[in-house]
PDB file of C-alpha atoms in Angstrom:
ATOM      1  CA  MET A   1      -2.012 -46.980 -54.337  1.00 69.00           C
ATOM      2  CA  PRO A   2      -2.483 -47.164 -50.571  1.00 86.00           C
ATOM      3  CA  PHE A   3      -0.444 -49.678 -48.614  1.00 91.00           C
ATOM      4  CA  GLU A   4      -0.824 -51.587 -45.375  1.00 93.00           C
ATOM      5  CA  ALA A   5       2.006 -51.578 -42.823  1.00 93.00           C
ATOM      6  CA  ILE A   6       3.034 -55.055 -41.672  1.00 94.00           C
ATOM      7  CA  ASN A   7       4.494 -55.148 -38.142  1.00 91.00           C
ATOM      8  CA  PRO A   8       4.258 -58.603 -36.531  1.00 88.00           C
ATOM      9  CA  PRO A   9       3.534 -58.072 -32.810  1.00 82.00           C
ATOM     10  CA  GLN A  10       6.343 -60.386 -31.656  1.00 79.00           C
ATOM     11  CA  PHE A  11       9.018 -58.172 -33.239  1.00 77.00           C
ATOM     12  CA  PRO A  12      10.891 -55.526 -31.291  1.00 71.00           C
ATOM     13  CA  THR A  13      10.193 -51.893 -32.168  1.00 71.00           C
ATOM     14  CA  PRO A  14      12.306 -50.929 -35.204  1.00 73.00           C
ATOM     15  CA  ILE A  15      15.424 -48.873 -34.477  1.00 70.00           C
ATOM     16  CA  ALA A  16      14.379 -46.261 -37.060  1.00 82.00           C
ATOM     17  CA  PRO A  17      11.053 -44.912 -38.415  1.00 89.00           C
ATOM     18  CA  PHE A  18       9.922 -47.765 -40.697  1.00 90.00           C
ATOM     19  CA  SER A  19       7.636 -50.806 -40.823  1.00 92.00           C
ATOM     20  CA  ALA A  20       8.904 -54.384 -40.986  1.00 93.00           C
ATOM     21  CA  GLY A  21       7.015 -54.638 -44.260  1.00 96.00           C
ATOM     22  CA  THR A  22       4.288 -53.138 -46.378  1.00 96.00           C
ATOM     23  CA  LYS A  23       1.650 -54.678 -48.593  1.00 97.00           C
ATOM     24  CA  ALA A  24       0.487 -52.764 -51.657  1.00 97.00           C
ATOM     25  CA  GLY A  25      -1.960 -54.642 -53.844  1.00 96.00           C
ATOM     26  CA  ASN A  26      -0.456 -58.077 -54.487  1.00 96.00           C
ATOM     27  CA  THR A  27       3.088 -57.024 -53.615  1.00 98.00           C
ATOM     28  CA  VAL A  28       4.775 -57.364 -50.230  1.00 98.00           C
ATOM     29  CA  TYR A  29       7.926 -55.387 -49.487  1.00 98.00           C
ATOM     30  CA  VAL A  30      10.030 -56.462 -46.518  1.00 97.00           C
ATOM     31  CA  SER A  31      12.377 -53.832 -45.121  1.00 96.00           C
ATOM     32  CA  GLY A  32      16.087 -54.403 -44.850  1.00 95.00           C
ATOM     33  CA  THR A  33      16.329 -56.924 -42.030  1.00 95.00           C
ATOM     34  CA  LEU A  34      19.220 -57.334 -39.610  1.00 95.00           C
ATOM     35  CA  ALA A  35      19.852 -59.861 -36.845  1.00 95.00           C
ATOM     36  CA  LEU A  36      18.580 -57.612 -34.057  1.00 92.00           C
ATOM     37  CA  GLY A  37      16.874 -58.498 -30.810  1.00 88.00           C
ATOM     38  CA  ALA A  38      15.151 -56.502 -28.104  1.00 79.00           C
ATOM     39  CA  GLY A  39      16.445 -52.971 -27.732  1.00 81.00           C
ATOM     40  CA  GLY A  40      18.356 -53.223 -31.005  1.00 84.00           C
ATOM     41  CA  ALA A  41      20.969 -55.650 -29.627  1.00 91.00           C
ATOM     42  CA  VAL A  42      22.862 -57.471 -32.391  1.00 95.00           C
ATOM     43  CA  LEU A  43      22.314 -61.228 -32.261  1.00 96.00           C
ATOM     44  CA  HIS A  44      24.984 -63.811 -33.153  1.00 98.00           C
ATOM     45  CA  PRO A  45      27.933 -61.400 -33.414  1.00 97.00           C
ATOM     46  CA  GLY A  46      30.705 -62.794 -35.609  1.00 97.00           C
ATOM     47  CA  ASP A  47      28.507 -65.573 -37.080  1.00 98.00           C
ATOM     48  CA  ALA A  48      27.259 -64.729 -40.588  1.00 98.00           C
ATOM     49  CA  ALA A  49      25.410 -68.045 -40.964  1.00 98.00           C
ATOM     50  CA  ALA A  50      23.446 -67.556 -37.732  1.00 98.00           C
ATOM     51  CA  GLN A  51      22.706 -63.935 -38.624  1.00 98.00           C
ATOM     52  CA  THR A  52      21.480 -64.994 -42.077  1.00 98.00           C
ATOM     53  CA  ARG A  53      19.227 -67.653 -40.528  1.00 98.00           C
ATOM     54  CA  HIS A  54      17.776 -65.110 -38.083  1.00 97.00           C
ATOM     55  CA  VAL A  55      17.237 -62.541 -40.852  1.00 97.00           C
ATOM     56  CA  LEU A  56      15.447 -65.056 -43.083  1.00 98.00           C
ATOM     57  CA  GLU A  57      13.243 -66.227 -40.191  1.00 97.00           C
ATOM     58  CA  VAL A  58      12.215 -62.607 -39.559  1.00 95.00           C
ATOM     59  CA  ILE A  59      11.496 -62.143 -43.273  1.00 97.00           C
ATOM     60  CA  LYS A  60       9.477 -65.367 -43.288  1.00 97.00           C
ATOM     61  CA  THR A  61       7.401 -64.178 -40.308  1.00 96.00           C
ATOM     62  CA  THR A  62       6.826 -60.755 -41.893  1.00 96.00           C
ATOM     63  CA  LEU A  63       5.701 -62.377 -45.142  1.00 97.00           C
ATOM     64  CA  GLU A  64       3.340 -64.725 -43.296  1.00 96.00           C
ATOM     65  CA  ALA A  65       1.770 -61.748 -41.496  1.00 95.00           C
ATOM     66  CA  ALA A  66       1.013 -60.323 -44.956  1.00 96.00           C
ATOM     67  CA  GLY A  67      -0.400 -63.601 -46.307  1.00 96.00           C
ATOM     68  CA  ALA A  68       2.740 -64.586 -48.251  1.00 97.00           C
ATOM     69  CA  THR A  69       5.482 -67.205 -47.957  1.00 97.00           C
ATOM     70  CA  LEU A  70       9.134 -67.417 -48.923  1.00 98.00           C
ATOM     71  CA  ALA A  71       7.973 -69.203 -52.093  1.00 97.00           C
ATOM     72  CA  ASP A  72       6.329 -65.902 -53.135  1.00 98.00           C
ATOM     73  CA  VAL A  73       9.610 -63.971 -52.963  1.00 98.00           C
ATOM     74  CA  ALA A  74      10.574 -62.692 -56.409  1.00 98.00           C
ATOM     75  CA  PHE A  75      13.600 -60.577 -55.468  1.00 98.00           C
ATOM     76  CA  ASN A  76      16.092 -60.262 -52.614  1.00 98.00           C
ATOM     77  CA  HIS A  77      18.497 -57.414 -51.939  1.00 98.00           C
ATOM     78  CA  ILE A  78      21.486 -58.758 -49.969  1.00 98.00           C
ATOM     79  CA  PHE A  79      24.057 -56.623 -48.188  1.00 98.00           C
ATOM     80  CA  LEU A  80      27.211 -58.086 -46.650  1.00 98.00           C
ATOM     81  CA  LYS A  81      29.656 -56.272 -44.431  1.00 98.00           C
ATOM     82  CA  ASP A  82      32.495 -58.474 -45.752  1.00 98.00           C
ATOM     83  CA  TRP A  83      32.817 -60.713 -48.830  1.00 98.00           C
ATOM     84  CA  ALA A  84      34.451 -63.289 -46.543  1.00 98.00           C
ATOM     85  CA  ASP A  85      30.889 -64.069 -45.318  1.00 98.00           C
ATOM     86  CA  TYR A  86      29.488 -64.747 -48.802  1.00 98.00           C
ATOM     87  CA  ALA A  87      29.810 -68.561 -48.635  1.00 98.00           C
ATOM     88  CA  ALA A  88      28.274 -68.768 -45.147  1.00 98.00           C
ATOM     89  CA  MET A  89      25.342 -66.574 -46.189  1.00 98.00           C
ATOM     90  CA  ASN A  90      24.797 -68.586 -49.396  1.00 98.00           C
ATOM     91  CA  ALA A  91      24.776 -71.930 -47.562  1.00 98.00           C
ATOM     92  CA  VAL A  92      21.937 -70.791 -45.287  1.00 98.00           C
ATOM     93  CA  TYR A  93      20.166 -68.889 -48.084  1.00 98.00           C
ATOM     94  CA  ALA A  94      20.018 -72.056 -50.217  1.00 98.00           C
ATOM     95  CA  ASP A  95      18.165 -73.867 -47.403  1.00 98.00           C
ATOM     96  CA  TYR A  96      15.439 -71.195 -47.372  1.00 98.00           C
ATOM     97  CA  PHE A  97      15.027 -71.089 -51.162  1.00 98.00           C
ATOM     98  CA  PRO A  98      15.304 -74.764 -52.207  1.00 95.00           C
ATOM     99  CA  GLY A  99      13.171 -74.652 -55.362  1.00 92.00           C
ATOM    100  CA  GLU A 100      12.968 -71.877 -57.925  1.00 93.00           C
ATOM    101  CA  LYS A 101      15.354 -69.161 -56.821  1.00 96.00           C
ATOM    102  CA  PRO A 102      14.298 -65.525 -56.628  1.00 98.00           C
ATOM    103  CA  ALA A 103      16.333 -62.936 -58.483  1.00 98.00           C
ATOM    104  CA  ARG A 104      18.776 -61.097 -56.245  1.00 98.00           C
ATOM    105  CA  TYR A 105      21.819 -58.954 -55.977  1.00 98.00           C
ATOM    106  CA  CYS A 106      24.505 -58.962 -53.319  1.00 98.00           C
ATOM    107  CA  ILE A 107      26.788 -56.080 -52.460  1.00 98.00           C
ATOM    108  CA  GLN A 108      29.410 -55.377 -49.817  1.00 98.00           C
ATOM    109  CA  CYS A 109      28.795 -52.268 -47.743  1.00 98.00           C
ATOM    110  CA  GLY A 110      28.781 -50.850 -44.259  1.00 97.00           C
ATOM    111  CA  LEU A 111      25.695 -51.768 -42.222  1.00 97.00           C
ATOM    112  CA  VAL A 112      23.875 -49.733 -39.587  1.00 93.00           C
ATOM    113  CA  LYS A 113      25.647 -51.449 -36.664  1.00 94.00           C
ATOM    114  CA  PRO A 114      29.264 -52.621 -36.821  1.00 95.00           C
ATOM    115  CA  GLU A 115      28.411 -56.095 -35.445  1.00 97.00           C
ATOM    116  CA  CYS A 116      25.861 -56.708 -38.213  1.00 98.00           C
ATOM    117  CA  LEU A 117      27.238 -58.913 -40.973  1.00 98.00           C
ATOM    118  CA  VAL A 118      24.160 -59.528 -43.181  1.00 98.00           C
ATOM    119  CA  GLU A 119      21.111 -57.513 -44.189  1.00 98.00           C
ATOM    120  CA  ILE A 120      18.402 -58.732 -46.577  1.00 98.00           C
ATOM    121  CA  ALA A 121      15.339 -56.958 -48.003  1.00 98.00           C
ATOM    122  CA  SER A 122      12.711 -58.867 -50.010  1.00 98.00           C
ATOM    123  CA  VAL A 123       9.922 -58.304 -52.499  1.00 98.00           C
ATOM    124  CA  ALA A 124       7.157 -60.925 -52.801  1.00 98.00           C
ATOM    125  CA  HIS A 125       4.159 -61.198 -55.130  1.00 98.00           C
ATOM    126  CA  LEU A 126       0.870 -62.852 -54.216  1.00 95.00           C
ATOM    127  CA  GLY A 127      -1.527 -64.582 -56.540  1.00 82.00           C
TER     128      GLY A 127
END
């Protein structure tokens, strides 16, 4: 099945060869998203809540560019640099998913930049 690349024009160029998201049929896949600004600079260093908020805003914008919303998200993949940030991430996450919660997993791992604390990738279904 062919897919459509989703790259909202207001986003900086990705730091690796990938699209912000792809849409294949009624499914939207959002790439692993970090709190990065122009030139790949890490935003909100040391603040997992602010990084989570930024990441979820980027995901929201990517979904909207594909015709979806956060309410269409069926699954989230969450990566934390440190379990100590789990509560901060969850507090912000709960604000973005107030109703039915998507399925998810959360693991601790190294992220692409040492200052990054949170990475989230999403899968949404339309219709």
